[in-house]
CSV table of C-alpha atoms in Angstrom, one decimal:
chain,number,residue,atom,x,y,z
A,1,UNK,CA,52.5,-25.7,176.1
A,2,UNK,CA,49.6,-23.5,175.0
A,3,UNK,CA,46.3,-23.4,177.5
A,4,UNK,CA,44.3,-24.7,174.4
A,5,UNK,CA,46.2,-28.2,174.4
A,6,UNK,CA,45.0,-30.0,177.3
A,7,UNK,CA,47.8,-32.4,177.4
A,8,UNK,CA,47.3,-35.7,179.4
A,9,UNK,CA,48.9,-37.6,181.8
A,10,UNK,CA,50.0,-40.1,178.5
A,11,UNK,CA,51.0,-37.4,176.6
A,12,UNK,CA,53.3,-36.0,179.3
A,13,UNK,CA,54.6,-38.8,179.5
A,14,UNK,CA,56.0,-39.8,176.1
A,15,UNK,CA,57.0,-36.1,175.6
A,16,UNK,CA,59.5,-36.8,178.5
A,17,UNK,CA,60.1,-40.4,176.9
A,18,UNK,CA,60.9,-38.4,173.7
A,19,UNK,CA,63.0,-35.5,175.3
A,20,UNK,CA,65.2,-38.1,176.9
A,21,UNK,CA,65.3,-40.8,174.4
A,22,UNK,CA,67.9,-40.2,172.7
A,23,UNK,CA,70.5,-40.3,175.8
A,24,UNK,CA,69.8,-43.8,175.7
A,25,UNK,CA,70.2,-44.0,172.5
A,26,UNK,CA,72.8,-42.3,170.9
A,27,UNK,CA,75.1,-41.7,173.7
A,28,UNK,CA,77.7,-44.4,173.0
A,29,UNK,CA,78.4,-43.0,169.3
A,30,UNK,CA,78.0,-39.6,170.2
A,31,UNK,CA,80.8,-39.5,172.6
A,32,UNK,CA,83.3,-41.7,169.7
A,33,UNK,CA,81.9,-38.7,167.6
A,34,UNK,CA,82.4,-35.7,169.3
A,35,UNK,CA,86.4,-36.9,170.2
A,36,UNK,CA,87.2,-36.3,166.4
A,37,UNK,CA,85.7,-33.1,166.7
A,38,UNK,CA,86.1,-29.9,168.4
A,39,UNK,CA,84.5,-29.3,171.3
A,40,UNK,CA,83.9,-25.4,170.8
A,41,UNK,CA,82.3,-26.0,167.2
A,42,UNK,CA,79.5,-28.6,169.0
A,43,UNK,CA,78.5,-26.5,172.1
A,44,UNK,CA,78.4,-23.4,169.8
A,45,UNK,CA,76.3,-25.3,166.7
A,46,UNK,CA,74.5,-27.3,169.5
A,47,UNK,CA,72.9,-23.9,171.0
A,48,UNK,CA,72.1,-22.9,167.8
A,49,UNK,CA,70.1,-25.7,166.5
A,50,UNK,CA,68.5,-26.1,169.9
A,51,UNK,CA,67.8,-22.4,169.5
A,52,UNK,CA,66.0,-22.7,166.1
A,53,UNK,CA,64.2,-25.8,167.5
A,54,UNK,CA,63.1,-24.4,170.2
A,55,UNK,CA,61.8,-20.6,168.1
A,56,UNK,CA,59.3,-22.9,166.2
A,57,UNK,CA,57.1,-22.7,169.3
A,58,UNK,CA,56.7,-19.3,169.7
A,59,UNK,CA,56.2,-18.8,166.0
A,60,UNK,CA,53.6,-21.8,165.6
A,61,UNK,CA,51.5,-20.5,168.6
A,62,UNK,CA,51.7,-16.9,166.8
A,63,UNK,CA,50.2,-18.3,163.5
A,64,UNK,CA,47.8,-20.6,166.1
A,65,UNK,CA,48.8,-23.8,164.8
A,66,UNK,CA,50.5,-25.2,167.8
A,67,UNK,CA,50.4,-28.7,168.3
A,68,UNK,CA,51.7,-31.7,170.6
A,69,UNK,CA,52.6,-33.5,167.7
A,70,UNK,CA,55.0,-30.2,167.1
A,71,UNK,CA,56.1,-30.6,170.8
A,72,UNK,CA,56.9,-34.4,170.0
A,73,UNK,CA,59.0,-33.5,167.6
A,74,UNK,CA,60.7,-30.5,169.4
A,75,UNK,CA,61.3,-32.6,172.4
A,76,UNK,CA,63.0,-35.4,170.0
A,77,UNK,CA,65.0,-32.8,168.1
A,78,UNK,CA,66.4,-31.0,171.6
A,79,UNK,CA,66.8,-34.3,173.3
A,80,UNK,CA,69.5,-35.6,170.1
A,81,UNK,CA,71.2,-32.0,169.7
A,82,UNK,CA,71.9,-32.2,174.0
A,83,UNK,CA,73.2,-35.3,174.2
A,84,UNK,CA,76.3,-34.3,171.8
A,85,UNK,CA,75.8,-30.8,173.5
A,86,UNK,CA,76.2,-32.4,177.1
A,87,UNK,CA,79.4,-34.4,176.1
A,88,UNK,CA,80.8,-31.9,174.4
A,89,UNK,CA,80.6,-29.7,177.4
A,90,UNK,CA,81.9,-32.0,179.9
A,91,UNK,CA,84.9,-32.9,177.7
A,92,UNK,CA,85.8,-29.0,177.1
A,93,UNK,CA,87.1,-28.4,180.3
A,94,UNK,CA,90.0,-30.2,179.7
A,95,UNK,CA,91.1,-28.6,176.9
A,96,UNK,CA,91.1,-25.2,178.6
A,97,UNK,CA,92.2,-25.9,181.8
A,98,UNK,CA,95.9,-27.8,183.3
A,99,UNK,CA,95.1,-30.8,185.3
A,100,UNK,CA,95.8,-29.0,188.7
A,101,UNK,CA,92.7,-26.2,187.9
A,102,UNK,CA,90.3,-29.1,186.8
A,103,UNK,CA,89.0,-29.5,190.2
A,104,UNK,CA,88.4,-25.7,190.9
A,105,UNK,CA,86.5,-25.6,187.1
A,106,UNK,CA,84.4,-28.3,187.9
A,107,UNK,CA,83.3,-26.6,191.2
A,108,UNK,CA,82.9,-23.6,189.6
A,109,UNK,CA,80.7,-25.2,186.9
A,110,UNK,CA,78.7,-27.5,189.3
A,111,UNK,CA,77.7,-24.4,191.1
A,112,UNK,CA,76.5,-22.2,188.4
A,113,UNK,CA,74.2,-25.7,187.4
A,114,UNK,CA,73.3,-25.4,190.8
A,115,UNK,CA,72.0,-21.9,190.9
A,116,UNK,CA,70.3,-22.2,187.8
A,117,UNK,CA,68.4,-24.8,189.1
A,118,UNK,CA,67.1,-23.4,192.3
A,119,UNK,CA,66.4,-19.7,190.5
A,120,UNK,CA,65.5,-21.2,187.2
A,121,UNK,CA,62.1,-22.8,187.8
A,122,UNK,CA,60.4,-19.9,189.5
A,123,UNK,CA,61.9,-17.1,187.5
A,124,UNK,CA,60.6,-19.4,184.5
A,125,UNK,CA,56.8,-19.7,185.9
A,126,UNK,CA,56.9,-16.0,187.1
A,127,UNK,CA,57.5,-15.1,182.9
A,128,UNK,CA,54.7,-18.0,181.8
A,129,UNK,CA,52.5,-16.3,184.3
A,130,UNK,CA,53.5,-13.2,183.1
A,131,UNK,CA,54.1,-13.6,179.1
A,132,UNK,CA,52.5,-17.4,178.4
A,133,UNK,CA,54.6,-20.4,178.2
A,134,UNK,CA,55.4,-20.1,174.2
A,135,UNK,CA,57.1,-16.4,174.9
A,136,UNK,CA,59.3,-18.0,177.9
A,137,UNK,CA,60.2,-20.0,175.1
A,138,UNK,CA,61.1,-18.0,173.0
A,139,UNK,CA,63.0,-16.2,175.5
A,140,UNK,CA,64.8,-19.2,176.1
A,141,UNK,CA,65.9,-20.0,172.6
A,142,UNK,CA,67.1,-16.1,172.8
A,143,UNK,CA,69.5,-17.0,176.0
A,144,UNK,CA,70.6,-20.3,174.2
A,145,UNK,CA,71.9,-17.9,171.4
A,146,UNK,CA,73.3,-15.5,173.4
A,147,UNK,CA,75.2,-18.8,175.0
A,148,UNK,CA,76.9,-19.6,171.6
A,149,UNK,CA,77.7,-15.9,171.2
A,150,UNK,CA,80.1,-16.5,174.3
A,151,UNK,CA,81.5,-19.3,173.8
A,152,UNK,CA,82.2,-18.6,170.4
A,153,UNK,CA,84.7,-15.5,172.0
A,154,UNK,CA,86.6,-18.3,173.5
A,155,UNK,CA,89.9,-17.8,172.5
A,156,UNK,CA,91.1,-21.6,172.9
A,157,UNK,CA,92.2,-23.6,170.1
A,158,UNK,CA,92.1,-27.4,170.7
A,159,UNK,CA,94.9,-29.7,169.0
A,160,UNK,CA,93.3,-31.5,165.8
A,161,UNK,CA,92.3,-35.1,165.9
A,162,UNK,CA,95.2,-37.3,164.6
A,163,UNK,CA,93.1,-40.0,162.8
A,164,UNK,CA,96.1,-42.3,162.4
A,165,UNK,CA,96.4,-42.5,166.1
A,166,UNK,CA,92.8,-43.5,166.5
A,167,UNK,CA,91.1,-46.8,166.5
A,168,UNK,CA,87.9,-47.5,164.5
A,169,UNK,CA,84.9,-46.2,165.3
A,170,UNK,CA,83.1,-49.2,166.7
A,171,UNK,CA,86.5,-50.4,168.2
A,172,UNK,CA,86.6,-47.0,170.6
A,173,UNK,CA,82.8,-47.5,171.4
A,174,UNK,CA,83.6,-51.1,172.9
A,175,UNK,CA,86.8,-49.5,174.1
A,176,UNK,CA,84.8,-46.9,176.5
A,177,UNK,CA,82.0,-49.1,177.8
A,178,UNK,CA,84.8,-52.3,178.3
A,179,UNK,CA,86.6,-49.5,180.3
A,180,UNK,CA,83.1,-48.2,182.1
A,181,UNK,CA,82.0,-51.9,182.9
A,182,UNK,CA,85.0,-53.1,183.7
A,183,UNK,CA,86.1,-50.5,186.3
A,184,UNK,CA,84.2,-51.8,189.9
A,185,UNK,CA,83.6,-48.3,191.0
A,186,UNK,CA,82.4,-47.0,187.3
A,187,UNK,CA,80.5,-49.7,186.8
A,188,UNK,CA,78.7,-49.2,190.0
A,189,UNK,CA,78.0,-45.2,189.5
A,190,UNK,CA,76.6,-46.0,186.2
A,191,UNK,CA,74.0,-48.4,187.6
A,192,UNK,CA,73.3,-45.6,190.5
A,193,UNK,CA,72.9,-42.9,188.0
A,194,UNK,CA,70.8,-45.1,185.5
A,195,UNK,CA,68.3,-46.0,187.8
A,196,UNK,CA,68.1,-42.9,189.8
A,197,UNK,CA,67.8,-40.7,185.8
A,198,UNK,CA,65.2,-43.2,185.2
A,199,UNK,CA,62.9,-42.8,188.8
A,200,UNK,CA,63.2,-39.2,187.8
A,201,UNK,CA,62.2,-38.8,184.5
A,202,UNK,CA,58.9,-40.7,185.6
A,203,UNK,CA,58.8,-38.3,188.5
A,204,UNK,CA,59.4,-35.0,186.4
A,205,UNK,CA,57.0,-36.2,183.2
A,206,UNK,CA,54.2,-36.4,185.4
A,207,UNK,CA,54.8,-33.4,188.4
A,208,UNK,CA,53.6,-30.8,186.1
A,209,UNK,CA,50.4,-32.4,185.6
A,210,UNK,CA,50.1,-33.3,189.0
A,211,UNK,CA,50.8,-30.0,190.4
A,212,UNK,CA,48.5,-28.0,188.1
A,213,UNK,CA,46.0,-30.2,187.7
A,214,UNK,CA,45.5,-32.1,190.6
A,215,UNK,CA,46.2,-30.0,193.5
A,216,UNK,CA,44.7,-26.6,191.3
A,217,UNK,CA,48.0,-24.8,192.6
A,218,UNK,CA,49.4,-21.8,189.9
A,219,UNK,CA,51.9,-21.7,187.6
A,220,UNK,CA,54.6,-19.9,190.0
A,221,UNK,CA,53.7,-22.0,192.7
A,222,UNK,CA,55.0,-25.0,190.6
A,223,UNK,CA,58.1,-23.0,189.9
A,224,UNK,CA,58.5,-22.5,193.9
A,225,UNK,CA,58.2,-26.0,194.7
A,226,UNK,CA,60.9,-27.3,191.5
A,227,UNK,CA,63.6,-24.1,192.7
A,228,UNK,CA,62.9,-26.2,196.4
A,229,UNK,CA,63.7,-29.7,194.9
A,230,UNK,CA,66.5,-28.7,193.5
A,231,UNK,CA,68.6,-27.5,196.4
A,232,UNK,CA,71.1,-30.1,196.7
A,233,UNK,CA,69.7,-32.0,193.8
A,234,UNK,CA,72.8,-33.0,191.3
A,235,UNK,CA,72.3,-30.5,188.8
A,236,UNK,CA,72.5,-34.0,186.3
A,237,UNK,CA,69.2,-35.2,187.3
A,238,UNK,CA,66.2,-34.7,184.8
A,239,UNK,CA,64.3,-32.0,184.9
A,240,UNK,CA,61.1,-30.7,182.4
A,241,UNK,CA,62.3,-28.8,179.6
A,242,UNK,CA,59.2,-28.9,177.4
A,243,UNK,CA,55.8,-28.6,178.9
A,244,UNK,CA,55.5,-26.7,181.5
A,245,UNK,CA,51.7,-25.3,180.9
A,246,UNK,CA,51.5,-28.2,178.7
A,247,UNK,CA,48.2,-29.3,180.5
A,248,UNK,CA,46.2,-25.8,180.7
């Protein structure tokens, strides 16, 4: 992240093992979690942690003390906070929305993904040319608050868990991925989107380093080429949230 770091090609690589990690990992009891809980309370708290996470960057490279062992652990921490974060998200809709307006939300959802992927990526390089990487940072821990602040106005309150209508936790686990696997069609979307998340997150780990360091283009440039990818990309595939000016 900071020009003094010189990150290499390994190092990029296991900070987007260790960004990503943990959607492997944790997924399956993080989705039995988050249905006892409500969705407005994680996507608010998961902004805010990923905020404070994220503000140790800017501060550490302040007091010069920035390190890729810190990034390590950044990237872990936001990786674990997202995945709850991304399934609270996708299962709030739901609750604010009749079944008829679900398809309209999602649309309207997909698209805002959309354009922040396309503008995102160059209005991000244009502020690490302009500021350095740790102030876009920081600027971006200050949007993710701003997030909470909104979502936190919802008005929306969602019916309390009944926890003598539930199964066990393990039991709804099993339930979910007998349901995923044994459904033709699911089984064969999460096989497509496995193996096309995994191609990409090799892709993404190492673009950066290419970009910079091998073809010598700028900052913004890289920023140009990533809003170009992006058009028509599903705004679900990986992309580089840590580490983009990791290598300079």
């Amino acid at each position: 992240m900071d020009q003094g770091l010189d990150a290499d090609a390994f190092q990029m690589g296991l900070l987007a093992t260790l960004e990503s990690a943990a959607f492997l990992l944790i997924s399956l009891p993080a989705g039995a979690w988050i249905d006892r809980l409500p969705k407005q309370i994680v996507i608010v708290s998961g902004d805010i942690v990923r905020a404070a996470i994220l503000l140790t960057i800017p501060l550490a490279w302040a007091l010069g003390a920035l390190s890729m062992l810190q990034l390590y652990v950044v990237a872990a921490g936001v990786g674990i906070v997202t995945v709850f974060f991304d399934i609270a998200n996708q299962s709030y809709l739901p609750e604010l929305v009749d079944g008829e307006s679900i398809g309209d939300g999602n649309g309207k959802l997909q698209a805002s993904q959309q354009t922040a992927g396309v503008v995102g990526p160059t209005l991000a390089s244009g502020l690490v040319a302009a500021i350095g990487a740790p102030l876009t940072v920081g600027l971006t821990s200050v949007c993710m608050g701003l997030s909470s602040l909104f979502v936190s106005r919802i008005r929306h309150r969602e019916a309390p868990s009944q926890p003598a209508t539930r199964n066990g936790f393990i039991a709804e686990i099993r339930e979910g991925l007998n349901f995923v696997l044994g459904h033709w069609l699911l089984r064969r979307i999460t096989a497509c989107t496995g193996l096309t998340n995994f191609a990409a997150s090799g892709i993404f780990a190492l673009l950066v380093l290419f970009v910079l360091t091998t073809l010598g283009l700028s900052q913004v440039q890289l920023g140009i080429i990533m809003s170009a990818s992006a058009i028509g990309r599903n705004p679900r595939c990986p992309q580089r949230r840590l580490g983009a000016d990791t290598t300079r």
